[in-house]
PDB file of C-alpha atoms in Angstrom:
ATOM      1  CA  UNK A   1     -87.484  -0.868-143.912  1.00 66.00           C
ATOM      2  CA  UNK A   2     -86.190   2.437-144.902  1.00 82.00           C
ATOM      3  CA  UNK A   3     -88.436   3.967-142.429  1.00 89.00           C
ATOM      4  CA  UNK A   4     -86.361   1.997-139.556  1.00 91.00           C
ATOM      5  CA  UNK A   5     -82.700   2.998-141.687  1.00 93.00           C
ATOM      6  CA  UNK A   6     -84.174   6.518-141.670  1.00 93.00           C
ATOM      7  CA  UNK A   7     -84.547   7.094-137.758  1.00 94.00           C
ATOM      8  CA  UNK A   8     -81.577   4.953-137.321  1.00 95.00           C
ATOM      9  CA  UNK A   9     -79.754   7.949-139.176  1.00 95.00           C
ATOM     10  CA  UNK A  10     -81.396  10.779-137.468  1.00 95.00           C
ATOM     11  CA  UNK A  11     -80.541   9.309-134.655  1.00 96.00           C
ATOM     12  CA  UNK A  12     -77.034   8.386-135.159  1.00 96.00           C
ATOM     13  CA  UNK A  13     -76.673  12.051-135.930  1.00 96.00           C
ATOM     14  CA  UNK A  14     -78.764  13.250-132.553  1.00 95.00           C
ATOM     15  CA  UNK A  15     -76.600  10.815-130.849  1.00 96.00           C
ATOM     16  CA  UNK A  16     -72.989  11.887-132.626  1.00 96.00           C
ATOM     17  CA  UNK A  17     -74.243  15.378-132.072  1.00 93.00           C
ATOM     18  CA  UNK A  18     -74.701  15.562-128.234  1.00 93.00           C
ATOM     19  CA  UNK A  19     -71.303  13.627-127.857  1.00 94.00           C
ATOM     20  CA  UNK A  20     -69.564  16.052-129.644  1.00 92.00           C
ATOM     21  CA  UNK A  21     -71.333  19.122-128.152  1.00 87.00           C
ATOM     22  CA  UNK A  22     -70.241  17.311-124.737  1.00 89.00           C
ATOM     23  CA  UNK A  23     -66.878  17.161-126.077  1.00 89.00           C
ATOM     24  CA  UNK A  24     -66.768  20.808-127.068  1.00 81.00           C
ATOM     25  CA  UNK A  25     -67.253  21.426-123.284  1.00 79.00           C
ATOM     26  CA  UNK A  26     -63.606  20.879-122.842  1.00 80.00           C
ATOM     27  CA  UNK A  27     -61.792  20.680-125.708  1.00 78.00           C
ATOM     28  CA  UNK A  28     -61.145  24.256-127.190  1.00 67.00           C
ATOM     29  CA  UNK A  29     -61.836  24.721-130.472  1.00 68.00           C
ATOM     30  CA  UNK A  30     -64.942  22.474-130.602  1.00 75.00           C
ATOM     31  CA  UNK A  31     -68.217  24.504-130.082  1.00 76.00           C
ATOM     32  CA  UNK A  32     -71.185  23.061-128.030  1.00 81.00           C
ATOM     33  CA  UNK A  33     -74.114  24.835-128.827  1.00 79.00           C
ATOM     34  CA  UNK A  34     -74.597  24.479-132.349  1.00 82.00           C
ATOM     35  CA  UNK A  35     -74.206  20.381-131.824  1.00 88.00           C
ATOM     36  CA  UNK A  36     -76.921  20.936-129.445  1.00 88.00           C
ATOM     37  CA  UNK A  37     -79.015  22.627-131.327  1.00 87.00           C
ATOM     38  CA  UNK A  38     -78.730  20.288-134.413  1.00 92.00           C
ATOM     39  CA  UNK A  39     -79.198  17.274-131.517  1.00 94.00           C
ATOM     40  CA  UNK A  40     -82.227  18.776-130.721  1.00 93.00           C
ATOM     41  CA  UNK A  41     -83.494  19.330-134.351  1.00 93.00           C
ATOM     42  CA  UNK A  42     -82.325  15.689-135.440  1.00 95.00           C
ATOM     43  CA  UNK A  43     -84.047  13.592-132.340  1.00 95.00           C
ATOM     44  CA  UNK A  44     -87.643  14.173-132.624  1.00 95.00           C
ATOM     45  CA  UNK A  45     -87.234  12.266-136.701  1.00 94.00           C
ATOM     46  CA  UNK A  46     -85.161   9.187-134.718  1.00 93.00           C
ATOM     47  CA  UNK A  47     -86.236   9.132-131.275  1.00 93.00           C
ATOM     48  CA  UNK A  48     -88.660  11.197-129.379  1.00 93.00           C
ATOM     49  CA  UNK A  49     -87.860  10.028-125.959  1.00 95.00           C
ATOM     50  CA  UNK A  50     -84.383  11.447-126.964  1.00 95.00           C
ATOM     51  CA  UNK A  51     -86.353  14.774-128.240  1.00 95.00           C
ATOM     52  CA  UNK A  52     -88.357  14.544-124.571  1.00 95.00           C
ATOM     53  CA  UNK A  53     -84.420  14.182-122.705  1.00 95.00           C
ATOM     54  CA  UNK A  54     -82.938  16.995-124.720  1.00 94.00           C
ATOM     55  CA  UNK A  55     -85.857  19.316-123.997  1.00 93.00           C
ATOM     56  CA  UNK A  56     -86.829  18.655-120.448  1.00 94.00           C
ATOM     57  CA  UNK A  57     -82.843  18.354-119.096  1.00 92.00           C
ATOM     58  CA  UNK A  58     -82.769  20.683-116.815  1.00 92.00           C
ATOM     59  CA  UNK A  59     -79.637  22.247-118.167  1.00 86.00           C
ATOM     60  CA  UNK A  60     -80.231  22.143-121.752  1.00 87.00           C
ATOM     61  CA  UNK A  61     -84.061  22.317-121.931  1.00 90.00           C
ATOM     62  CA  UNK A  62     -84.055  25.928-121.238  1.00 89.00           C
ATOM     63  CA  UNK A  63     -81.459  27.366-123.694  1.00 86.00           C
ATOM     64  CA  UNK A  64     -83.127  25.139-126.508  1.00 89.00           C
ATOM     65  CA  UNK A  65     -86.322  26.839-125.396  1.00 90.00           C
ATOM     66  CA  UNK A  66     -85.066  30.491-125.563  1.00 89.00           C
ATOM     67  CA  UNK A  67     -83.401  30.116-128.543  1.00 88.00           C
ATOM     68  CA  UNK A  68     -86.589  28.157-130.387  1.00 89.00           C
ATOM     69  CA  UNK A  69     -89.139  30.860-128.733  1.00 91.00           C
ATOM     70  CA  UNK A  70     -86.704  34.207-128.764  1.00 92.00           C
ATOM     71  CA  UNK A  71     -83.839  33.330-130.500  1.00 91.00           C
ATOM     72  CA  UNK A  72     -81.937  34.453-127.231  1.00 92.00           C
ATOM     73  CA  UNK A  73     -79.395  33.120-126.017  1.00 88.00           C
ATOM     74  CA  UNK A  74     -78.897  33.643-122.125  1.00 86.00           C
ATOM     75  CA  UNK A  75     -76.329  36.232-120.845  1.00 89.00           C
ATOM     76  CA  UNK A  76     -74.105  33.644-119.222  1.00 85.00           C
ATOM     77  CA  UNK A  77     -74.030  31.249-122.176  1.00 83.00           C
ATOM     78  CA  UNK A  78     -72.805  34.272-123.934  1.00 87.00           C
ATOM     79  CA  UNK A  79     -69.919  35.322-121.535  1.00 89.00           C
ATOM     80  CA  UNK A  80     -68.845  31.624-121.269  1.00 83.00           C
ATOM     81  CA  UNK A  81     -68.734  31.242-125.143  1.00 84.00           C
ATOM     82  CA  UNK A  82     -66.982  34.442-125.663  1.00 89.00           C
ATOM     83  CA  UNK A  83     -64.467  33.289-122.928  1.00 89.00           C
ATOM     84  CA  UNK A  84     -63.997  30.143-124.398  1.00 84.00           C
ATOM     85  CA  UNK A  85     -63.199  31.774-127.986  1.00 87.00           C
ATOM     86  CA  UNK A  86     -60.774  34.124-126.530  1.00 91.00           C
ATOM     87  CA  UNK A  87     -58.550  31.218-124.718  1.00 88.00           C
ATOM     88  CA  UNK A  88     -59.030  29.178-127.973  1.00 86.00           C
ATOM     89  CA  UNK A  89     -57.108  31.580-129.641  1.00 92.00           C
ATOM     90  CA  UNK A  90     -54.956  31.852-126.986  1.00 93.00           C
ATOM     91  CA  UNK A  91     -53.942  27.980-126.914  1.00 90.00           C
ATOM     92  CA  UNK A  92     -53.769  28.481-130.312  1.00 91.00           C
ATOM     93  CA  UNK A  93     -50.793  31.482-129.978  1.00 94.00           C
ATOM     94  CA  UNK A  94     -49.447  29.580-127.239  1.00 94.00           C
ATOM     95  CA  UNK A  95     -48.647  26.727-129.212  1.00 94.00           C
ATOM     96  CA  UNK A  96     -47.213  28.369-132.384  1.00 92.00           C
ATOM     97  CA  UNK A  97     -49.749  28.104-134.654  1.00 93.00           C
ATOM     98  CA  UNK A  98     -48.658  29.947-138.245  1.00 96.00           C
ATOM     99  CA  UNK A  99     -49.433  33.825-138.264  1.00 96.00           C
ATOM    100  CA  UNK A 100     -52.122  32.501-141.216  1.00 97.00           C
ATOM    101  CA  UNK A 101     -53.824  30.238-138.522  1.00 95.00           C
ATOM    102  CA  UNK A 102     -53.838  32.979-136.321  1.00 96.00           C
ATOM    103  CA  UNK A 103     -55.280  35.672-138.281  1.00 96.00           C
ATOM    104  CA  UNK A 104     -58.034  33.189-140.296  1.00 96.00           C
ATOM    105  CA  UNK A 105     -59.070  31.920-136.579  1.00 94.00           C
ATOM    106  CA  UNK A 106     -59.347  35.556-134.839  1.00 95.00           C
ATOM    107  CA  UNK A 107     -61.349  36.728-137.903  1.00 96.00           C
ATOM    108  CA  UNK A 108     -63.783  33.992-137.335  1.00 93.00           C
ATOM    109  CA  UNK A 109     -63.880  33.726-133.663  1.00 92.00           C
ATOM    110  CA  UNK A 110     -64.764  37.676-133.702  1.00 94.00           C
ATOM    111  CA  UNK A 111     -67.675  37.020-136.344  1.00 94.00           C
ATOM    112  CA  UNK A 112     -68.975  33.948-134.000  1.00 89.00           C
ATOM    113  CA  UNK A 113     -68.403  36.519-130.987  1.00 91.00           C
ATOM    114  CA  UNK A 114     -70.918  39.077-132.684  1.00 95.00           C
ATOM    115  CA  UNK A 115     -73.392  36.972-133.367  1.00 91.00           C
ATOM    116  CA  UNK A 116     -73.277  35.778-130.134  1.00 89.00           C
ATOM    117  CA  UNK A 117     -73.166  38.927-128.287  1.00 94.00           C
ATOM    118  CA  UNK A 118     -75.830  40.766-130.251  1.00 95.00           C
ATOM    119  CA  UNK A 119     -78.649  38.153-129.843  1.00 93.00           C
ATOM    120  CA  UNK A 120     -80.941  38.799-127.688  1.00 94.00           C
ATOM    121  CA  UNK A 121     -80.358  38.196-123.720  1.00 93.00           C
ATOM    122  CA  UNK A 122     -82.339  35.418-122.658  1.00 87.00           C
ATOM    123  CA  UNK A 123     -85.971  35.717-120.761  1.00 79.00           C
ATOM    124  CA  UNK A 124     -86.362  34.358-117.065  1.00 68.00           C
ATOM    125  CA  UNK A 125     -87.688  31.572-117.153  1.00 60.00           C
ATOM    126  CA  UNK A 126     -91.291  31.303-116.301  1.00 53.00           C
ATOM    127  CA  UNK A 127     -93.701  28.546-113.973  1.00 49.00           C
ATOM    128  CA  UNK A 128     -94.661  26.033-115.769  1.00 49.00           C
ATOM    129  CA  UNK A 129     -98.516  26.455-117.025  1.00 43.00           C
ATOM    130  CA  UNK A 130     -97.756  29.805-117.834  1.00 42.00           C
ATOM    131  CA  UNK A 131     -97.160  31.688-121.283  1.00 46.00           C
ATOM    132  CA  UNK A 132     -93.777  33.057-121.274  1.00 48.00           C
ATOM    133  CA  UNK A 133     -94.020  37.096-122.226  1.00 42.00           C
ATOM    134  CA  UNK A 134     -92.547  38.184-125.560  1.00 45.00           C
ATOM    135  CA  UNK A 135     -92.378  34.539-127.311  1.00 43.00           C
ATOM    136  CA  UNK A 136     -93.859  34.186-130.898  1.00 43.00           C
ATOM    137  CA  UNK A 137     -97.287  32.209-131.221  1.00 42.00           C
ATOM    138  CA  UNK A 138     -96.745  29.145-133.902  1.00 40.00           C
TER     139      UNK A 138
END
């Protein structure tokens, strides 16, 4: 029984995760990635067929697999997300949010922005079958 409540939960939270991250797509202020990422940690302990979606989606599968095997994040990703901060902020000015608001948001937006920038650039992906170059052996 509180193996079934158990998955239920991880689930719930793989689930609640890829809405949001699908939510953060348009709504500023709301980050994808790190839903996804959590999505993809949380599905394999409440559903693998979720776990087999997440990874083999042809859009998502291969950032989760650069950032599990590199901890890259592809150059793209990284000029959308920096994008995305910077008219974030800019809704945020634009609709006369309090200097305090302002200031607390652009020092955090600029701390997610390094982070994101100085990760590593993504790999090409490679044929399946084949060993990617560079990854770490588990």
């Amino acid at each position: 029984m509180t193996n079934m409540v158990s998955r239920f939960a991880w689930r719930s939270l793989a689930y609640g995760c890829i809405g949001l991250g699908a939510a953060g797509i348009v709504v500023p202020l709301l980050p994808t990635t790190p839903f996804l990422l959590v999505a993809a940690w949380a599905a394999p302990k409440g559903s693998p067929r979720l776990a087999r979606w997440l990874w083999q989606h042809p859009r998502i599968g291969p950032t989760l697999t650069a950032w599990q095997e590199q901890r890259a994040i592809p150059r793209r990703a990284k000029r959308l997300a920096v994008v995305l901060l910077a008219f974030s902020w800019l809704v945020l000015l634009l609709g006369s949010a309090p200097p305090m608001v302002l200031a607390l948001t652009a020092l955090m937006f600029c701390c997610v922005a390094t982070f994101v920038l100085t990760r590593p650039d993504a790999a090409p992906s490679h044929p399946a079958g084949l060993p990617a170059l560079n990854t770490r052996v588990r």
